[in-house]
């Protein structure tokens, strides 16, 4: 099979310890992403090339745009409404607040404007994580016994969700009903258990193909509807964590990276680890709806 290849370029030298959760906020023209371990929320405006960050009081893994303005921060022990203009944060709901072992991890808004979000052990404790759906303000648990839940994304028609428990190397496909709730059990979609690198964050494009970060491999791969690799982006750093489409035409793929666990020698070999990278594509992303809380 012919595999298309691209080379990612440095976009913002954010030097995150654990960059994660890139999310395009179309109404403000900003891409937001998090340094989970550094407790920072970063932003970048592709149109103006401006960028900056906010300091946070907890580990946050996603800033989801809300349909009535502002952001919902997915944090290690709470969900918080955040107003970027003023920096005001307002508690919305607890999130595993009674469990000191876990923090939030991957999250993404589905086709119905609901938020899927996951937890994991702060030391990646086996089976400590869970998967939830926040639907119209009510948080419901979908799955438990996960270690590092990742790769949350959704088919263009909303009929399927995708996710992985990273240590398994297996990306799963989960059929959804017309309200976006899971049907039956998830089934295997793509197997990376014998591949260099582990499946991490993912996003869907407008053609129904899934772009998957391979942590440890320095790659983001594009998978077709059959789970076959049909494209590859190479990065100059080994720990890409999650991709997201952004920009007015949704043809720029941004990729967060990390330097988590690096020794000084590794940092010297990968000086851009933790930065935000980008690739210009002739493939458009899939516009994601803002989060509805009511």
mmCIF file of N, CA and C in Angstrom, residues 35-132:
data_model
loop_
_atom_site.group_PDB
_atom_site.id
_atom_site.type_symbol
_atom_site.label_atom_id
_atom_site.label_comp_id
_atom_site.label_asym_id
_atom_site.label_seq_id
_atom_site.Cartn_x
_atom_site.Cartn_y
_atom_site.Cartn_z
ATOM 1 N N UNK A 35 -0.265 21.669 29.261
ATOM 2 C CA UNK A 35 0.879 20.974 29.843
ATOM 3 C C UNK A 35 0.351 20.377 31.138
ATOM 4 N N UNK A 36 -0.028 19.111 31.096
ATOM 5 C CA UNK A 36 -0.688 18.496 32.240
ATOM 6 C C UNK A 36 0.175 18.614 33.488
ATOM 7 N N UNK A 37 1.414 18.163 33.403
ATOM 8 C CA UNK A 37 2.283 18.138 34.585
ATOM 9 C C UNK A 37 2.754 19.531 34.976
ATOM 10 N N UNK A 38 2.841 20.433 34.014
ATOM 11 C CA UNK A 38 3.261 21.798 34.304
ATOM 12 C C UNK A 38 2.139 22.705 34.752
ATOM 13 N N UNK A 39 0.885 22.195 34.754
ATOM 14 C CA UNK A 39 -0.291 22.955 35.174
ATOM 15 C C UNK A 39 -0.407 24.280 34.420
ATOM 16 N N UNK A 40 -0.320 24.174 33.090
ATOM 17 C CA UNK A 40 -0.462 25.357 32.244
ATOM 18 C C UNK A 40 -1.430 25.085 31.104
ATOM 19 N N UNK A 41 -2.174 26.125 30.738
ATOM 20 C CA UNK A 41 -3.031 26.087 29.548
ATOM 21 C C UNK A 41 -2.410 27.014 28.513
ATOM 22 N N UNK A 42 -1.985 26.452 27.393
ATOM 23 C CA UNK A 42 -1.364 27.221 26.316
ATOM 24 C C UNK A 42 -2.386 27.572 25.240
ATOM 25 N N UNK A 43 -2.121 28.654 24.515
ATOM 26 C CA UNK A 43 -2.962 29.001 23.370
ATOM 27 C C UNK A 43 -2.093 29.544 22.239
ATOM 28 N N UNK A 44 -2.624 29.394 21.024
ATOM 29 C CA UNK A 44 -1.928 29.868 19.827
ATOM 30 C C UNK A 44 -2.964 30.310 18.811
ATOM 31 N N UNK A 45 -2.744 31.465 18.219
ATOM 32 C CA UNK A 45 -3.607 31.976 17.151
ATOM 33 C C UNK A 45 -2.898 31.801 15.813
ATOM 34 N N UNK A 46 -3.299 30.833 14.993
ATOM 35 C CA UNK A 46 -2.621 30.618 13.705
ATOM 36 C C UNK A 46 -2.665 31.839 12.788
ATOM 37 N N UNK A 47 -3.749 32.628 12.862
ATOM 38 C CA UNK A 47 -3.897 33.771 11.955
ATOM 39 C C UNK A 47 -2.910 34.880 12.261
ATOM 40 N N UNK A 48 -2.569 35.056 13.537
ATOM 41 C CA UNK A 48 -1.682 36.151 13.930
ATOM 42 C C UNK A 48 -0.306 35.672 14.400
ATOM 43 N N UNK A 49 -0.164 34.351 14.589
ATOM 44 C CA UNK A 49 1.069 33.730 15.107
ATOM 45 C C UNK A 49 1.335 34.102 16.562
ATOM 46 N N UNK A 50 0.356 34.701 17.240
ATOM 47 C CA UNK A 50 0.507 35.007 18.663
ATOM 48 C C UNK A 50 0.289 33.753 19.493
ATOM 49 N N UNK A 51 0.893 33.727 20.665
ATOM 50 C CA UNK A 51 0.699 32.600 21.573
ATOM 51 C C UNK A 51 0.932 33.076 23.002
ATOM 52 N N UNK A 52 0.450 32.277 23.950
ATOM 53 C CA UNK A 52 0.618 32.611 25.355
ATOM 54 C C UNK A 52 0.154 31.453 26.211
ATOM 55 N N UNK A 53 0.074 31.695 27.525
ATOM 56 C CA UNK A 53 -0.389 30.619 28.401
ATOM 57 C C UNK A 53 -0.975 31.195 29.687
ATOM 58 N N UNK A 54 -1.758 30.334 30.374
ATOM 59 C CA UNK A 54 -2.336 30.639 31.676
ATOM 60 C C UNK A 54 -1.793 29.633 32.682
ATOM 61 N N UNK A 55 -1.535 30.096 33.908
ATOM 62 C CA UNK A 55 -1.149 29.211 34.994
ATOM 63 C C UNK A 55 -2.406 28.685 35.669
ATOM 64 N N UNK A 56 -2.422 27.381 35.963
ATOM 65 C CA UNK A 56 -3.594 26.734 36.541
ATOM 66 C C UNK A 56 -3.274 26.202 37.932
ATOM 67 N N UNK A 57 -4.331 25.890 38.690
ATOM 68 C CA UNK A 57 -4.128 25.397 40.053
ATOM 69 C C UNK A 57 -4.255 23.887 40.166
ATOM 70 N N UNK A 58 -4.452 23.191 39.044
ATOM 71 C CA UNK A 58 -4.497 21.736 39.050
ATOM 72 C C UNK A 58 -4.024 21.225 37.688
ATOM 73 N N UNK A 59 -3.763 19.934 37.625
ATOM 74 C CA UNK A 59 -3.395 19.314 36.357
ATOM 75 C C UNK A 59 -4.629 19.239 35.470
ATOM 76 N N UNK A 60 -4.530 19.818 34.278
ATOM 77 C CA UNK A 60 -5.660 19.885 33.343
ATOM 78 C C UNK A 60 -5.239 19.245 32.035
ATOM 79 N N UNK A 61 -6.153 18.473 31.420
ATOM 80 C CA UNK A 61 -5.809 17.743 30.202
ATOM 81 C C UNK A 61 -6.554 18.207 28.959
ATOM 82 N N UNK A 62 -7.606 19.035 29.106
ATOM 83 C CA UNK A 62 -8.327 19.558 27.947
ATOM 84 C C UNK A 62 -9.047 20.834 28.329
ATOM 85 N N UNK A 63 -9.135 21.753 27.357
ATOM 86 C CA UNK A 63 -9.961 22.948 27.491
ATOM 87 C C UNK A 63 -10.974 22.919 26.348
ATOM 88 N N UNK A 64 -12.198 22.498 26.652
ATOM 89 C CA UNK A 64 -13.223 22.323 25.627
ATOM 90 C C UNK A 64 -14.010 23.618 25.452
ATOM 91 N N UNK A 65 -14.185 24.104 24.213
ATOM 92 C CA UNK A 65 -14.993 25.306 24.000
ATOM 93 C C UNK A 65 -16.463 25.036 24.308
ATOM 94 N N UNK A 66 -17.092 25.971 25.008
ATOM 95 C CA UNK A 66 -18.502 25.847 25.375
ATOM 96 C C UNK A 66 -19.389 26.571 24.370
ATOM 97 N N UNK A 67 -20.607 26.072 24.202
ATOM 98 C CA UNK A 67 -21.495 26.653 23.207
ATOM 99 C C UNK A 67 -21.954 28.060 23.584
ATOM 100 N N UNK A 68 -21.866 28.415 24.866
ATOM 101 C CA UNK A 68 -22.270 29.765 25.288
ATOM 102 C C UNK A 68 -21.076 30.626 25.690
ATOM 103 N N UNK A 69 -19.892 30.233 25.217
ATOM 104 C CA UNK A 69 -18.690 31.023 25.460
ATOM 105 C C UNK A 69 -17.836 30.467 26.576
ATOM 106 N N UNK A 70 -16.558 30.753 26.509
ATOM 107 C CA UNK A 70 -15.628 30.266 27.509
ATOM 108 C C UNK A 70 -15.235 28.819 27.272
ATOM 109 N N UNK A 71 -14.565 28.243 28.255
ATOM 110 C CA UNK A 71 -14.016 26.897 28.147
ATOM 111 C C UNK A 71 -14.416 26.080 29.356
ATOM 112 N N UNK A 72 -14.449 24.767 29.188
ATOM 113 C CA UNK A 72 -14.554 23.861 30.318
ATOM 114 C C UNK A 72 -13.227 23.142 30.451
ATOM 115 N N UNK A 73 -12.555 23.336 31.585
ATOM 116 C CA UNK A 73 -11.284 22.687 31.842
ATOM 117 C C UNK A 73 -11.527 21.326 32.487
ATOM 118 N N UNK A 74 -10.916 20.291 31.896
ATOM 119 C CA UNK A 74 -11.009 18.938 32.433
ATOM 120 C C UNK A 74 -9.786 18.725 33.309
ATOM 121 N N UNK A 75 -9.999 18.720 34.635
ATOM 122 C CA UNK A 75 -8.886 18.680 35.574
ATOM 123 C C UNK A 75 -8.791 17.387 36.349
ATOM 124 N N UNK A 76 -7.737 17.295 37.151
ATOM 125 C CA UNK A 76 -7.451 16.046 37.865
ATOM 126 C C UNK A 76 -8.494 15.722 38.922
ATOM 127 N N UNK A 77 -9.174 16.746 39.466
ATOM 128 C CA UNK A 77 -10.197 16.475 40.477
ATOM 129 C C UNK A 77 -11.469 17.284 40.284
ATOM 130 N N UNK A 78 -11.548 18.098 39.210
ATOM 131 C CA UNK A 78 -12.776 18.856 38.968
ATOM 132 C C UNK A 78 -12.876 19.312 37.521
ATOM 133 N N UNK A 79 -14.104 19.627 37.131
ATOM 134 C CA UNK A 79 -14.391 20.277 35.856
ATOM 135 C C UNK A 79 -14.693 21.730 36.175
ATOM 136 N N UNK A 80 -14.027 22.649 35.450
ATOM 137 C CA UNK A 80 -14.073 24.062 35.802
ATOM 138 C C UNK A 80 -14.378 24.914 34.587
ATOM 139 N N UNK A 81 -15.329 25.829 34.716
ATOM 140 C CA UNK A 81 -15.570 26.818 33.657
ATOM 141 C C UNK A 81 -14.484 27.887 33.749
ATOM 142 N N UNK A 82 -13.942 28.259 32.580
ATOM 143 C CA UNK A 82 -12.828 29.208 32.548
ATOM 144 C C UNK A 82 -13.090 30.257 31.477
ATOM 145 N N UNK A 83 -12.922 31.520 31.849
ATOM 146 C CA UNK A 83 -13.090 32.633 30.915
ATOM 147 C C UNK A 83 -11.711 33.169 30.535
ATOM 148 N N UNK A 84 -11.237 32.908 29.313
ATOM 149 C CA UNK A 84 -9.880 33.339 28.930
ATOM 150 C C UNK A 84 -9.658 34.841 29.015
ATOM 151 N N UNK A 85 -10.692 35.642 28.730
ATOM 152 C CA UNK A 85 -10.509 37.094 28.737
ATOM 153 C C UNK A 85 -10.168 37.623 30.123
ATOM 154 N N UNK A 86 -10.824 37.072 31.132
ATOM 155 C CA UNK A 86 -10.622 37.567 32.497
ATOM 156 C C UNK A 86 -9.758 36.658 33.348
ATOM 157 N N UNK A 87 -9.587 35.403 32.902
ATOM 158 C CA UNK A 87 -8.861 34.426 33.701
ATOM 159 C C UNK A 87 -9.681 33.878 34.860
ATOM 160 N N UNK A 88 -10.988 34.124 34.844
ATOM 161 C CA UNK A 88 -11.866 33.684 35.922
ATOM 162 C C UNK A 88 -12.186 32.199 35.796
ATOM 163 N N UNK A 89 -12.059 31.465 36.898
ATOM 164 C CA UNK A 89 -12.367 30.037 36.933
ATOM 165 C C UNK A 89 -13.504 29.796 37.919
ATOM 166 N N UNK A 90 -14.500 28.981 37.494
ATOM 167 C CA UNK A 90 -15.655 28.672 38.324
ATOM 168 C C UNK A 90 -15.871 27.173 38.357
ATOM 169 N N UNK A 91 -15.956 26.607 39.544
ATOM 170 C CA UNK A 91 -16.156 25.164 39.698
ATOM 171 C C UNK A 91 -17.482 24.743 39.075
ATOM 172 N N UNK A 92 -17.456 23.690 38.269
ATOM 173 C CA UNK A 92 -18.676 23.169 37.660
ATOM 174 C C UNK A 92 -19.086 21.830 38.273
ATOM 175 N N UNK A 93 -18.132 20.904 38.394
ATOM 176 C CA UNK A 93 -18.446 19.584 38.944
ATOM 177 C C UNK A 93 -17.171 18.912 39.423
ATOM 178 N N UNK A 94 -17.318 18.037 40.391
ATOM 179 C CA UNK A 94 -16.190 17.210 40.814
ATOM 180 C C UNK A 94 -15.896 16.148 39.762
ATOM 181 N N UNK A 95 -14.628 15.727 39.697
ATOM 182 C CA UNK A 95 -14.244 14.638 38.804
ATOM 183 C C UNK A 95 -13.256 13.732 39.545
ATOM 184 N N UNK A 96 -13.750 12.614 40.031
ATOM 185 C CA UNK A 96 -12.951 11.685 40.836
ATOM 186 C C UNK A 96 -12.211 12.420 41.944
ATOM 187 N N UNK A 97 -12.896 13.390 42.546
ATOM 188 C CA UNK A 97 -12.283 14.217 43.590
ATOM 189 C C UNK A 97 -11.935 13.418 44.833
ATOM 190 N N UNK A 98 -12.618 12.277 45.031
ATOM 191 C CA UNK A 98 -12.352 11.455 46.210
ATOM 192 C C UNK A 98 -11.298 10.383 45.951
ATOM 193 N N UNK A 99 -10.637 10.460 44.785
ATOM 194 C CA UNK A 99 -9.634 9.462 44.427
ATOM 195 C C UNK A 99 -8.286 10.144 44.193
ATOM 196 N N UNK A 100 -7.397 10.159 45.188
ATOM 197 C CA UNK A 100 -6.121 10.855 45.038
ATOM 198 C C UNK A 100 -5.148 10.152 44.091
ATOM 199 N N UNK A 101 -5.466 8.948 43.677
ATOM 200 C CA UNK A 101 -4.575 8.178 42.806
ATOM 201 C C UNK A 101 -4.637 8.667 41.361
ATOM 202 N N UNK A 102 -5.801 9.198 40.932
ATOM 203 C CA UNK A 102 -6.026 9.462 39.513
ATOM 204 C C UNK A 102 -5.979 10.941 39.146
ATOM 205 N N UNK A 103 -5.864 11.171 37.854
ATOM 206 C CA UNK A 103 -6.017 12.490 37.249
ATOM 207 C C UNK A 103 -6.755 12.313 35.931
ATOM 208 N N UNK A 104 -7.196 13.412 35.342
ATOM 209 C CA UNK A 104 -7.828 13.334 34.024
ATOM 210 C C UNK A 104 -6.778 13.031 32.961
ATOM 211 N N UNK A 105 -7.213 12.452 31.862
ATOM 212 C CA UNK A 105 -6.309 12.205 30.745
ATOM 213 C C UNK A 105 -6.965 12.663 29.442
ATOM 214 N N UNK A 106 -7.270 11.766 28.544
ATOM 215 C CA UNK A 106 -7.777 12.155 27.228
ATOM 216 C C UNK A 106 -9.240 12.590 27.316
ATOM 217 N N UNK A 107 -9.641 13.475 26.397
ATOM 218 C CA UNK A 107 -11.028 13.925 26.332
ATOM 219 C C UNK A 107 -11.294 14.515 24.955
ATOM 220 N N UNK A 108 -12.554 14.422 24.499
ATOM 221 C CA UNK A 108 -12.942 15.044 23.236
ATOM 222 C C UNK A 108 -14.467 15.165 23.183
ATOM 223 N N UNK A 109 -14.950 16.248 22.554
ATOM 224 C CA UNK A 109 -16.389 16.462 22.372
ATOM 225 C C UNK A 109 -16.886 15.603 21.220
ATOM 226 N N UNK A 110 -18.037 14.935 21.420
ATOM 227 C CA UNK A 110 -18.582 14.062 20.375
ATOM 228 C C UNK A 110 -19.510 14.841 19.448
ATOM 229 N N UNK A 111 -20.137 14.160 18.502
ATOM 230 C CA UNK A 111 -20.976 14.810 17.490
ATOM 231 C C UNK A 111 -22.255 15.404 18.073
ATOM 232 N N UNK A 112 -22.583 15.028 19.299
ATOM 233 C CA UNK A 112 -23.800 15.514 19.934
ATOM 234 C C UNK A 112 -23.520 16.678 20.879
ATOM 235 N N UNK A 113 -22.279 17.147 20.908
ATOM 236 C CA UNK A 113 -21.922 18.227 21.813
ATOM 237 C C UNK A 113 -21.753 17.771 23.239
ATOM 238 N N UNK A 114 -21.516 16.470 23.430
ATOM 239 C CA UNK A 114 -21.239 15.909 24.755
ATOM 240 C C UNK A 114 -19.746 15.604 24.856
ATOM 241 N N UNK A 115 -19.247 15.534 26.072
ATOM 242 C CA UNK A 115 -17.817 15.358 26.293
ATOM 243 C C UNK A 115 -17.510 13.953 26.796
ATOM 244 N N UNK A 116 -16.640 13.247 26.078
ATOM 245 C CA UNK A 116 -16.078 12.000 26.584
ATOM 246 C C UNK A 116 -14.756 12.356 27.251
ATOM 247 N N UNK A 117 -14.537 11.825 28.445
ATOM 248 C CA UNK A 117 -13.327 12.145 29.188
ATOM 249 C C UNK A 117 -12.898 10.929 30.001
ATOM 250 N N UNK A 118 -11.595 10.867 30.256
ATOM 251 C CA UNK A 118 -11.068 9.680 30.922
ATOM 252 C C UNK A 118 -10.180 10.060 32.092
ATOM 253 N N UNK A 119 -9.967 9.085 32.961
ATOM 254 C CA UNK A 119 -9.029 9.229 34.072
ATOM 255 C C UNK A 119 -7.992 8.130 33.986
ATOM 256 N N UNK A 120 -6.863 8.351 34.649
ATOM 257 C CA UNK A 120 -5.806 7.342 34.738
ATOM 258 C C UNK A 120 -5.045 7.561 36.041
ATOM 259 N N UNK A 121 -4.321 6.555 36.486
ATOM 260 C CA UNK A 121 -3.487 6.710 37.668
ATOM 261 C C UNK A 121 -2.349 7.679 37.393
ATOM 262 N N UNK A 122 -2.011 8.502 38.383
ATOM 263 C CA UNK A 122 -0.939 9.481 38.205
ATOM 264 C C UNK A 122 0.402 8.817 37.939
ATOM 265 N N UNK A 123 0.548 7.569 38.369
ATOM 266 C CA UNK A 123 1.748 6.789 38.058
ATOM 267 C C UNK A 123 1.423 5.667 37.081
ATOM 268 N N UNK A 124 0.353 5.853 36.330
ATOM 269 C CA UNK A 124 -0.122 4.843 35.362
ATOM 270 C C UNK A 124 -0.381 3.495 36.046
ATOM 271 N N UNK A 125 -0.964 3.556 37.237
ATOM 272 C CA UNK A 125 -1.305 2.330 37.952
ATOM 273 C C UNK A 125 -2.267 1.489 37.117
ATOM 274 N N UNK A 126 -1.980 0.184 36.966
ATOM 275 C CA UNK A 126 -2.836 -0.672 36.142
ATOM 276 C C UNK A 126 -4.288 -0.661 36.608
ATOM 277 N N UNK A 127 -5.193 -0.516 35.633
ATOM 278 C CA UNK A 127 -6.642 -0.626 35.842
ATOM 279 C C UNK A 127 -7.237 0.460 36.734
ATOM 280 N N UNK A 128 -6.500 1.552 36.969
ATOM 281 C CA UNK A 128 -7.008 2.612 37.852
ATOM 282 C C UNK A 128 -7.907 3.596 37.116
ATOM 283 N N UNK A 129 -7.901 3.561 35.781
ATOM 284 C CA UNK A 129 -8.602 4.565 35.002
ATOM 285 C C UNK A 129 -10.015 4.177 34.597
ATOM 286 N N UNK A 130 -10.783 5.202 34.219
ATOM 287 C CA UNK A 130 -12.162 5.007 33.774
ATOM 288 C C UNK A 130 -12.468 5.937 32.612
ATOM 289 N N UNK A 131 -13.580 5.656 31.944
ATOM 290 C CA UNK A 131 -14.046 6.456 30.808
ATOM 291 C C UNK A 131 -15.459 6.938 31.109
ATOM 292 N N UNK A 132 -15.710 8.238 30.865
ATOM 293 C CA UNK A 132 -16.981 8.858 31.192
ATOM 294 C C UNK A 132 -17.545 9.603 29.972
#
